[in-house]
Coordinates of C-alpha atoms and ligand atoms in Angstrom, one line a residue:
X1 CA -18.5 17.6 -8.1
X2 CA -20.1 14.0 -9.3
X3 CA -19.9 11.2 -6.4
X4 CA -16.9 9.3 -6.6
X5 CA -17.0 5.3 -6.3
X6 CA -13.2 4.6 -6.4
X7 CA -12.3 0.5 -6.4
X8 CA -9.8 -0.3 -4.7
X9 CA -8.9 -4.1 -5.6
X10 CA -6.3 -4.4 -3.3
X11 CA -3.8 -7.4 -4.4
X12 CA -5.8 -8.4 -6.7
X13 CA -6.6 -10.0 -9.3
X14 CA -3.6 -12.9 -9.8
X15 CA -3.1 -12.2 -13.3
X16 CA -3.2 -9.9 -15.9
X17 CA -5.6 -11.6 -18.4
X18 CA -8.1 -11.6 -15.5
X19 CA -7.3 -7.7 -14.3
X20 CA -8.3 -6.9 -18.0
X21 CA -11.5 -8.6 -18.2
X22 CA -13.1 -7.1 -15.0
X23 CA -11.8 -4.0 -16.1
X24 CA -13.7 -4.6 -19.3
X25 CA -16.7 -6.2 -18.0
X26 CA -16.8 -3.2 -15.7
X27 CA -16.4 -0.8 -18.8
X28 CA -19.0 -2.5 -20.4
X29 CA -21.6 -2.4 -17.7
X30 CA -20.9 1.1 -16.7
X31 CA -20.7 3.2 -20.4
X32 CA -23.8 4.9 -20.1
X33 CA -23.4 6.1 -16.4
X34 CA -23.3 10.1 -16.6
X35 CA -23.9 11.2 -13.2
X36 CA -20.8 9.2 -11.4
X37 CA -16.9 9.7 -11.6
X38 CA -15.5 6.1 -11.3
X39 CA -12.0 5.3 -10.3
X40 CA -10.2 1.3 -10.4
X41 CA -7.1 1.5 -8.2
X42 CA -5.5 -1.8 -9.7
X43 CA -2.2 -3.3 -8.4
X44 CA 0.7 -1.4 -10.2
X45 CA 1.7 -3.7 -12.3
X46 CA -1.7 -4.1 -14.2
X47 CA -1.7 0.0 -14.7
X48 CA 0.3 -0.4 -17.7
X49 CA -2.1 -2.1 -19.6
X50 CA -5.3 -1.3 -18.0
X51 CA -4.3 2.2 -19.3
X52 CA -5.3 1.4 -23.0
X53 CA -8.5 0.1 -22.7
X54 CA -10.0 3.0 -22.8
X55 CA -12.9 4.0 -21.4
X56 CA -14.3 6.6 -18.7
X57 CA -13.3 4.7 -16.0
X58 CA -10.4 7.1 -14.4
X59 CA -7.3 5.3 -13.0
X60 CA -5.7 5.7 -9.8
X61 CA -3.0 3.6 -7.4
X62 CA -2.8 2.0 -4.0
X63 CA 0.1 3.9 -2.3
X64 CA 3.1 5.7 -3.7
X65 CA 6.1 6.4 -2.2
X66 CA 7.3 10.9 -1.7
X67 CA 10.6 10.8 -3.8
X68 CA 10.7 11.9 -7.4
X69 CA 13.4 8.8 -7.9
X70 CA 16.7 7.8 -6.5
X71 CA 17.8 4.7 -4.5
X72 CA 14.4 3.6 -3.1
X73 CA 14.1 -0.3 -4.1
X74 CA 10.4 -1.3 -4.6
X75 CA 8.9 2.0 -4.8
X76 CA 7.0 3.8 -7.5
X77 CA 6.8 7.8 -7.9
X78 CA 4.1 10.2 -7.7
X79 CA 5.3 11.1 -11.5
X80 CA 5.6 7.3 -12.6
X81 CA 1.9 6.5 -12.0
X82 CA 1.0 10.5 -13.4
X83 CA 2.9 8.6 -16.5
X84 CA 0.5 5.8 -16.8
X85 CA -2.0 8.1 -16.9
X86 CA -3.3 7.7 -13.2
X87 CA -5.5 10.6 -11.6
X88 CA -5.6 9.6 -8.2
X89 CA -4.1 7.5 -5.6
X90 CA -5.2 5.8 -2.2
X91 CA -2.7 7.2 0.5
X92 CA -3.0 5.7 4.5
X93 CA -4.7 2.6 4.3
X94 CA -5.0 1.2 7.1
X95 CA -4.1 -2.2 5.3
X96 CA -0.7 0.0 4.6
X97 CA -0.5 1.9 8.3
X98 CA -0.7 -1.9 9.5
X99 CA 2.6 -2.7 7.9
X100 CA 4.4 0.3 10.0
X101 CA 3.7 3.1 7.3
X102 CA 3.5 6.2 9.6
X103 CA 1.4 9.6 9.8
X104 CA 4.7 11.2 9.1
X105 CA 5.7 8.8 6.1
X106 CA 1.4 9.4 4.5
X107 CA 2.2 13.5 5.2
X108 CA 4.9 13.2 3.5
X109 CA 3.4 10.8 0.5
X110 CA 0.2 13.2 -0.1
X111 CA 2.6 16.0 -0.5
X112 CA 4.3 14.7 -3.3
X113 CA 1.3 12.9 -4.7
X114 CA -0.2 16.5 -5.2
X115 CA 3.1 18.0 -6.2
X116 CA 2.8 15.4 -9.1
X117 CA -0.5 16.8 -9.6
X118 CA -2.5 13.6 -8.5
X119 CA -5.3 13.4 -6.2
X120 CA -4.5 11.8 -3.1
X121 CA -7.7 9.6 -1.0
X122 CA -6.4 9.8 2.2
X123 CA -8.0 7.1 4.5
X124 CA -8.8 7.5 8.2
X125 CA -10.7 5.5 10.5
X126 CA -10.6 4.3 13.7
X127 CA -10.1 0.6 15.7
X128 CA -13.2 -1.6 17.1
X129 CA -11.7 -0.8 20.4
X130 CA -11.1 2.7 20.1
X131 CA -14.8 2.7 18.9
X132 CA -15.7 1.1 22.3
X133 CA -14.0 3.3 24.2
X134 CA -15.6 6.2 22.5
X135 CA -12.8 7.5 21.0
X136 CA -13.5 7.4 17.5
X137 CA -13.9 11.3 16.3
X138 CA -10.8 12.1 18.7
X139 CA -8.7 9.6 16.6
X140 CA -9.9 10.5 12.9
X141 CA -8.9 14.1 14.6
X142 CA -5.5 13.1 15.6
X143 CA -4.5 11.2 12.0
X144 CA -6.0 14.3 9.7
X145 CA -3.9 17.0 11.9
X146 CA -0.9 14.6 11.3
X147 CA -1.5 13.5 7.7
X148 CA -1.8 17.1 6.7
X149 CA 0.6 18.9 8.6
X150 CA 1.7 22.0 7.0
X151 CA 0.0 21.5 3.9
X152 CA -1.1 24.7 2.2
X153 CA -4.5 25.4 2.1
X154 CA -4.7 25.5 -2.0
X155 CA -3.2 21.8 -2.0
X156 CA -6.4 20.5 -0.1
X157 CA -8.5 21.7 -3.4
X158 CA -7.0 18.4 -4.4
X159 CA -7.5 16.2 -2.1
X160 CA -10.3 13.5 -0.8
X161 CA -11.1 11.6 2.4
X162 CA -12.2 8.2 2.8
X163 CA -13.5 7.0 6.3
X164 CA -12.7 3.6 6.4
X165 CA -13.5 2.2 9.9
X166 CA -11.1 -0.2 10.5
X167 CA -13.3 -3.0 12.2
X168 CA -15.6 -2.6 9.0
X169 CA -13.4 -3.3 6.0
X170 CA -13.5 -6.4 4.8
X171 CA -15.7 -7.4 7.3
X172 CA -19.3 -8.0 6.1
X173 CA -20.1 -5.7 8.9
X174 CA -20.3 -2.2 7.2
X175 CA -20.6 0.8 9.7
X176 CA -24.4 1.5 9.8
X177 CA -25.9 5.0 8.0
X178 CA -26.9 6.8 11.2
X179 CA -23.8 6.2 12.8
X180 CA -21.6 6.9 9.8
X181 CA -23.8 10.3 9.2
X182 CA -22.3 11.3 12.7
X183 CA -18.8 10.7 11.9
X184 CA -19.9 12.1 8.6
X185 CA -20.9 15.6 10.1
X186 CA -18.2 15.6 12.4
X187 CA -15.8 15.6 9.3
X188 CA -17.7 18.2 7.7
X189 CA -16.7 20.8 10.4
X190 CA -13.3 20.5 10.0
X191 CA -12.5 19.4 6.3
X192 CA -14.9 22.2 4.7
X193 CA -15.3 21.8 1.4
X194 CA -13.1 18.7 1.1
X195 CA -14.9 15.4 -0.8
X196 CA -15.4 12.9 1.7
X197 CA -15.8 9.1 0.7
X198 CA -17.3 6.2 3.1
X199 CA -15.5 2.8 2.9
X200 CA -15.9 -0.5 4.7
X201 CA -18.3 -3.1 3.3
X202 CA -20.1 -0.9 1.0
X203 CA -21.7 -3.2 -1.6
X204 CA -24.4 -2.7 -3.9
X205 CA -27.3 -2.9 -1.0
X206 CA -26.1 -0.3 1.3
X207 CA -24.1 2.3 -1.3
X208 CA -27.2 4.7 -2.0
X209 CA -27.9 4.9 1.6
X210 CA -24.3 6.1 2.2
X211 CA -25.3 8.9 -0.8
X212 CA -28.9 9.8 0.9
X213 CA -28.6 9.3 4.6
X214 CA -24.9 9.8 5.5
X215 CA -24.5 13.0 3.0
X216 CA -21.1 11.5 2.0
X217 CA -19.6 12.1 -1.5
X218 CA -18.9 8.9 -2.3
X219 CA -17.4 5.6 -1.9
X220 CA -14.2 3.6 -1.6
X221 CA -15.0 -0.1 -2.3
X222 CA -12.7 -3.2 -1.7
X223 CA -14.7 -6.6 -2.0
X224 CA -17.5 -5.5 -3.9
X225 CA -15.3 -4.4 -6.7
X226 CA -13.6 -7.8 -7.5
X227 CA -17.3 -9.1 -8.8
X228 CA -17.7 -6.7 -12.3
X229 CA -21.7 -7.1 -11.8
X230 CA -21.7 -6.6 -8.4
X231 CA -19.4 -3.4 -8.7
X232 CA -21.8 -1.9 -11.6
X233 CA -24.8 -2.4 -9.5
X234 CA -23.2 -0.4 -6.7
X235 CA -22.6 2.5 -9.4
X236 CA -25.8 2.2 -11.2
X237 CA -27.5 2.1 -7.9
X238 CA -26.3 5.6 -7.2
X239 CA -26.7 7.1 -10.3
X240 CA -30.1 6.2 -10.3
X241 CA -30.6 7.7 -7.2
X242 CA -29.1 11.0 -8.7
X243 CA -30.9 10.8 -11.4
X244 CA -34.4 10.5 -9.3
X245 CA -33.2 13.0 -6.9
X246 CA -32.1 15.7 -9.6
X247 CA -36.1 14.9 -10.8
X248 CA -38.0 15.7 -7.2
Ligands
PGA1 P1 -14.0 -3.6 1.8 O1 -12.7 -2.7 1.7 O2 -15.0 -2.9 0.9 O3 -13.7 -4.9 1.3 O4 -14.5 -3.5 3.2 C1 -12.7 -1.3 1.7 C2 -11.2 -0.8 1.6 O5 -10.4 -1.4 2.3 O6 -10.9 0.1 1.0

């Protein structure tokens, strides 16, 4: 499997004219990028166009909810965002868990995101002060035995991780290499063969180390993905890396 660098631009931009030209300024600076898969999660309501300029970027979405339709006001269906042509779709942020959504309410969303055939990027990670306390790999633990209860062991082919330490996102203060390597390993035991991504102030300084040190498959970027030349470098900064690596 390529690496994966999946932006995830939260709520934003404000409009739709500017949503299209980072998406196109990021096509442009990204075109001749082989040894990358690269995913925009956009607010919903840009999907719809964003899904016509096309390019390799691959789509995904920001939550979804697990009914196929019905009375649900404000939500959007696994199957709608399969419609506009999305792949995959961030389940669990902690932005999301912070607004009351539930291990019970993300087991139930990755369910139906993979019943719609999407790929769900489930997001763990734990508090500053469950950090302190030394808590950490016990609570990643706790939320990936609850967030995939009784899912059958062929769904997981379709599923991906992101550790997203909580006290790093959006924080300027990303989790450092060594320590995210032991997190990293720790993961490894009990995910197997599941892709794991690292978010949480990844930019285009620290992404390769993330690749090289840390062993992780990829990367789940927030800030750094609003600035199209800042965004590229992160990807072309990998690739590069691949492409040396693949060399030696
Ligand atoms: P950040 O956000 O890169 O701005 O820290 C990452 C995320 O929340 O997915």
């Amino acid at each position: 499997m390529k690496p994966l660098i999946v932006a995830n631009w939260k709520m934003n931009p404000q409009s739709l004219v500017e949503a299209k030209q980072l998406f196109n300024s990021v096509k442009r600076g990204i075109k001749n990028i082989k040894n990358v898969e690269i995913v925009i999660c956009p607010p919903f309501i840009y999907l719809s166009n964003i899904q016509y300029l096309k390019s390799n970027i691959k789509l995904g979405a920001q939550d979804c909810f697990w009914s196929e339709r019905g009375a649900f006001t404000g939500e959007i269906s696994p199957s709608m965002l399969k419609n506009f042509n999305c792949k995959y779709v961030i389940i669990g942020h902690s932005e999301r868990r912070k607004l009351g959504e539930t291990d019970e309410m993300i087991n139930k969303k990755i369910k139906a995101a993979i019943s719609a055939k999407l790929k769900p990027i489930l997001c763990i990670g734990e508090t500053e002060k469950e950090r302190r306390k030394g808590k950490t790999l016990q609570v990643l633990k706790n939320q990936i035995k609850k967030d995939l209860n009784h899912l059958i062991s062929q769904s997981l082919n379709h599923l991906i991780i992101a550790y997203e330490p909580l006290w790093a996102i959006g924080t300027g203060n990303p989790c450092e290499p060594k320590e995210a390597k032991k997190v990293y390993l720790f993961l490894r035991k009990i995910l197997k063969k599941i892709p794991i991504l690292y978010g949480g102030s990844a930019n285009s300084e620290n992404a390769t180390s993330y690749i090289q040190e840390a062993k992780f498959q990829g990367l789940l970027v927030g800030g750094a993905s609003l600035n199209a030349q800042e965004f590229i470098k992160v990807v072309k900064n990998i690739d590069l890396f691949l492409k040396f690596d693949k060399m030696v």
